[in-house]
mmCIF file of C-alpha atoms in Angstrom:
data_model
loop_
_atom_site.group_PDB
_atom_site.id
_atom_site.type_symbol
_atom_site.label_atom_id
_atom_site.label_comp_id
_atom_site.label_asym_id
_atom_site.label_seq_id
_atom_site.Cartn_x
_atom_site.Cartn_y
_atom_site.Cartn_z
ATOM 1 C CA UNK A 209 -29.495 -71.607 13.043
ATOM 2 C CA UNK A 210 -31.660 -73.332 15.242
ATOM 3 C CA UNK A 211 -30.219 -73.853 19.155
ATOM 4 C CA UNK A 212 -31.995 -76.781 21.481
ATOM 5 C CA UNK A 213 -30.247 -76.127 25.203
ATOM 6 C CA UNK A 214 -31.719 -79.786 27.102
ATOM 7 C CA UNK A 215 -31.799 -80.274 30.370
ATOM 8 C CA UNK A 216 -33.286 -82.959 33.003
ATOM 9 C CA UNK A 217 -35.277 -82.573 36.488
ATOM 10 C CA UNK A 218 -36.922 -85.901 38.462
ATOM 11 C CA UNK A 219 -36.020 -89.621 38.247
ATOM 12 C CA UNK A 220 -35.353 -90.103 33.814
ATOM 13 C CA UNK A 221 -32.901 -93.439 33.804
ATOM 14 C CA UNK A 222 -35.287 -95.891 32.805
ATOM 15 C CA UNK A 223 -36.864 -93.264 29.955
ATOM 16 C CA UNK A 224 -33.555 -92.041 28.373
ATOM 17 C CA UNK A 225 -33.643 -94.381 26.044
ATOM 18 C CA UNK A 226 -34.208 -91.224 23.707
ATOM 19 C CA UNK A 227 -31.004 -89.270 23.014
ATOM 20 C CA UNK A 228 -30.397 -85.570 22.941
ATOM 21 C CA UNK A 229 -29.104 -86.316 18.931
ATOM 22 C CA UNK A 230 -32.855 -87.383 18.603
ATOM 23 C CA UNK A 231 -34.333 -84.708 20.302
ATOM 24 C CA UNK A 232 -32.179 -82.217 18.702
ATOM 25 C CA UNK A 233 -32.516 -83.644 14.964
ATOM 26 C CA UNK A 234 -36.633 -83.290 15.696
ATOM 27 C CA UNK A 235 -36.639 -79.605 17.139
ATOM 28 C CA UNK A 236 -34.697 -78.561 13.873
ATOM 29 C CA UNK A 237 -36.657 -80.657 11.274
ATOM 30 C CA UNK A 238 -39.559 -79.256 12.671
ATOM 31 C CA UNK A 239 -38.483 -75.429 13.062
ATOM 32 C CA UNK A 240 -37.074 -75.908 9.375
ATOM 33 C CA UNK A 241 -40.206 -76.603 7.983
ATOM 34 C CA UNK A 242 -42.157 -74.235 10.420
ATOM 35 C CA UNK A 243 -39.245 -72.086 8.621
ATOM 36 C CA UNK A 244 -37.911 -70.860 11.665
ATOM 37 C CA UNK A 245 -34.092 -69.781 12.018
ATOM 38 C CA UNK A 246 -31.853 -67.962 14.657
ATOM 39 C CA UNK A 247 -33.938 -69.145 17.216
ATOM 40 C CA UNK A 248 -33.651 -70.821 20.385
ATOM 41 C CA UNK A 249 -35.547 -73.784 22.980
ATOM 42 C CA UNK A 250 -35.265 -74.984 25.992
ATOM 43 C CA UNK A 251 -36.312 -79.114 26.485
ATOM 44 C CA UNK A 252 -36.782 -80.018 29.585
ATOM 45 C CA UNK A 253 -37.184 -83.338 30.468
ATOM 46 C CA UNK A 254 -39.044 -84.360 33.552
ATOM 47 C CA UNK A 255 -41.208 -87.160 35.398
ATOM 48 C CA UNK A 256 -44.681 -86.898 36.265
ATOM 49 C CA UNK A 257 -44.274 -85.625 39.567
ATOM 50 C CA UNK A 258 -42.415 -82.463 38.504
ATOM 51 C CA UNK A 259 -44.677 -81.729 35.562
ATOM 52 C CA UNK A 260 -47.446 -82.306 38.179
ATOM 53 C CA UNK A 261 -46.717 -79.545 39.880
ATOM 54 C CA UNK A 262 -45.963 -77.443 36.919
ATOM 55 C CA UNK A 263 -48.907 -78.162 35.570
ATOM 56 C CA UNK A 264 -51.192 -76.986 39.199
ATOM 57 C CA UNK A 265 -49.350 -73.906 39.584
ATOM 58 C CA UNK A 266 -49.454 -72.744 36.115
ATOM 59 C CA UNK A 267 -52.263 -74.249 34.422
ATOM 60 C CA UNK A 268 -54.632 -74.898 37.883
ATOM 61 C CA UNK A 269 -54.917 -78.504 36.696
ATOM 62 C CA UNK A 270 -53.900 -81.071 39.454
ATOM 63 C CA UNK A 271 -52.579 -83.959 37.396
ATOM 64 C CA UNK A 272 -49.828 -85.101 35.400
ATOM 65 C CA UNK A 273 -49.783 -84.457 31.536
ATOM 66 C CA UNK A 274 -47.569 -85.043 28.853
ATOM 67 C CA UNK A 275 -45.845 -81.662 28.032
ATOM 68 C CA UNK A 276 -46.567 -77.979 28.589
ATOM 69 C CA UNK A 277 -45.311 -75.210 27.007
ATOM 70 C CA UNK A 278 -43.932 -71.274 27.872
ATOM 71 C CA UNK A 279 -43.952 -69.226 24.519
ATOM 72 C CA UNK A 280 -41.781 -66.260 25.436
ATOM 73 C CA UNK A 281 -43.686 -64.611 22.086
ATOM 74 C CA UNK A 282 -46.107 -64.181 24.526
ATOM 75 C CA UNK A 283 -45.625 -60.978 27.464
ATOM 76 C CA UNK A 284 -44.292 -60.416 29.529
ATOM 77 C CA UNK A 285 -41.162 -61.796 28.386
ATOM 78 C CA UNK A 286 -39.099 -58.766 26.267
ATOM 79 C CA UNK A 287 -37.283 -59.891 23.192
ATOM 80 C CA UNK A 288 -33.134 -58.721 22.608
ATOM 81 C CA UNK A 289 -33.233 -56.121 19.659
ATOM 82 C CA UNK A 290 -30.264 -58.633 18.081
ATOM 83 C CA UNK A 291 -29.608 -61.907 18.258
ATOM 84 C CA UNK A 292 -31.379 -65.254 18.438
ATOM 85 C CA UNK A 293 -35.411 -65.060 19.733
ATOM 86 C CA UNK A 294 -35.681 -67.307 22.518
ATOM 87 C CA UNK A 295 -39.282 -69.365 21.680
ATOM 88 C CA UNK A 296 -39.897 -70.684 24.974
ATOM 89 C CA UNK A 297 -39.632 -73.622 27.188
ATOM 90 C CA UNK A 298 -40.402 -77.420 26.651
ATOM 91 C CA UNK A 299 -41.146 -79.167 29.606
ATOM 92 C CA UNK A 300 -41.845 -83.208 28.538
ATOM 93 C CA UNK A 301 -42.296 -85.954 30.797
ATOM 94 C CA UNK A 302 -40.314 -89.522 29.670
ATOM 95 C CA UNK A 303 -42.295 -90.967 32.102
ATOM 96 C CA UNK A 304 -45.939 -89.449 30.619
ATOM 97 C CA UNK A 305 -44.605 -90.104 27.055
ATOM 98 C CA UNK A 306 -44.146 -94.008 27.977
ATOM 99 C CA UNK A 307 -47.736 -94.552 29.361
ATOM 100 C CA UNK A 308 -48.768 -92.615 26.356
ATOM 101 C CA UNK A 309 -46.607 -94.939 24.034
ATOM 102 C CA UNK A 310 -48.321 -97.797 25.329
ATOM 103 C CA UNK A 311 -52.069 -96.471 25.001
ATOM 104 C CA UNK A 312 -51.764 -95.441 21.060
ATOM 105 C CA UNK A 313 -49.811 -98.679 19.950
ATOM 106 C CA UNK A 314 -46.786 -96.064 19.122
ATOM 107 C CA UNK A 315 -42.930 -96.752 20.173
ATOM 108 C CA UNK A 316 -41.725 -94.426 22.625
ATOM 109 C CA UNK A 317 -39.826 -92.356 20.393
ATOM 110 C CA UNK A 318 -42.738 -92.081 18.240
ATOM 111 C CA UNK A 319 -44.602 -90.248 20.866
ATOM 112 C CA UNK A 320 -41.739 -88.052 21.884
ATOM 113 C CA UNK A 321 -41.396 -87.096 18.246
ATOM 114 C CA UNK A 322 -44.988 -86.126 18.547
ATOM 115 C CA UNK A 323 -45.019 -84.095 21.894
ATOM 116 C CA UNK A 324 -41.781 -82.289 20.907
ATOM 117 C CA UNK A 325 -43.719 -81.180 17.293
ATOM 118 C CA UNK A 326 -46.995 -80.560 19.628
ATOM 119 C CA UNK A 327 -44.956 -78.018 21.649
ATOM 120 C CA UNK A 328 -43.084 -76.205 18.983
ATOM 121 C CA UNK A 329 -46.484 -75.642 17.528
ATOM 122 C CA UNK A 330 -47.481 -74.545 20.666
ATOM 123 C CA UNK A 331 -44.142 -71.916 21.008
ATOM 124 C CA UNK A 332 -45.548 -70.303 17.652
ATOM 125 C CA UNK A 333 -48.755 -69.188 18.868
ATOM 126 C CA UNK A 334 -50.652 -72.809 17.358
ATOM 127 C CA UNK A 335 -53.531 -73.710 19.874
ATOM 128 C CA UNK A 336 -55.750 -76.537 20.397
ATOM 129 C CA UNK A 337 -57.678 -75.590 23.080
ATOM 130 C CA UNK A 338 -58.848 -72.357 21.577
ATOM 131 C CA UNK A 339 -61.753 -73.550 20.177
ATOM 132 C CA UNK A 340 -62.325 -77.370 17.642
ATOM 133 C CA UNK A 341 -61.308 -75.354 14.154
ATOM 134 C CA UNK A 342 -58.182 -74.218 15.789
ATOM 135 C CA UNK A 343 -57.749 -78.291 17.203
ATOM 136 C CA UNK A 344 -58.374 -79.355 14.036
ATOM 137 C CA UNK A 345 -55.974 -76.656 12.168
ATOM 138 C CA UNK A 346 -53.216 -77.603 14.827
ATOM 139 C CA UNK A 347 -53.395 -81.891 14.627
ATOM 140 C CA UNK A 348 -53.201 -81.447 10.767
ATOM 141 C CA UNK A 349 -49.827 -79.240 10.831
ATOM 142 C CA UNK A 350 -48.303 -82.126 13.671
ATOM 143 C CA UNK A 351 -49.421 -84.909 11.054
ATOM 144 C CA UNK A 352 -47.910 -82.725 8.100
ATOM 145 C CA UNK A 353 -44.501 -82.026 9.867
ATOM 146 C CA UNK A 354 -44.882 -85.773 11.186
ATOM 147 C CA UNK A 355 -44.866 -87.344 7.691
ATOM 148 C CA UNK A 356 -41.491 -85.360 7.248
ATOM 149 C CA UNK A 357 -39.249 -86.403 9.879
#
């Protein structure tokens, strides 16, 4: 069974016009056909000004981005022997995902379907900016699970 804990930091009342049922029903459909089970992840949804700073202190880039991801696949974050894995964190910013909207002619829901697929991808070890063939390998698997929601 797949868990999805949410949970909100900044200024999000003009951008929850997505619902945790939504998120939820998108973080499954996309770990069922990843065919992941018994795990568990974190959303967190933010503004720009807390990813901001997320993104500077753990990625040395001083702007504002869409979403960012911590796989805890990756050390130094220990596994329990038993009981459900624990992917990682989500952090996504409502307020990124609405400027984004706007830019690729998509609704806004739309684009947080595709940042919460980018980021799962990104919690099982999928990465883009590895090198183009791994890009290219990663943007087909978020159309594929796309066309299945």
């Amino acid at each position: 069974m797949v868990t999805v804990k949410i949970s909100e930091e900044g200024k999000l009342r003009k951008f929850r016009n997505i619902t945790d049922a939504k998120i939820r029903k998108t973080v499954k459909k996309c770990c069922e056909l990843l065919e992941l089970d018994d795990v568990l992840i974190n959303i967190i949804l933010t503004d720009n000004k807390r990813i901001h700073v997320i993104n500077r202190d753990y990625r040395s880039k001083d702007r504002p981005t869409d979403v960012i991801s911590f796989a805890y696949r990756e050390e130094p974050f220990p596994q329990p022997a038993k009981g459900k894995e624990n992917l990682g964190d989500i952090f996504l910013s409502l307020e990124q995902a609405e400027l984004q909207r706007v830019e690729y002619g998509v609704t806004f829901i739309e684009e947080c379907e595709r940042l919460l697929i980018h980021s799962v991808l990104h919690l099982v070890g999928y990465d883009h900016e590895r090198s183009k063939k791994d890009e290219k390998i990663m943007r087909a698997k978020e159309d594929w699970i796309l066309e299945r929601l």
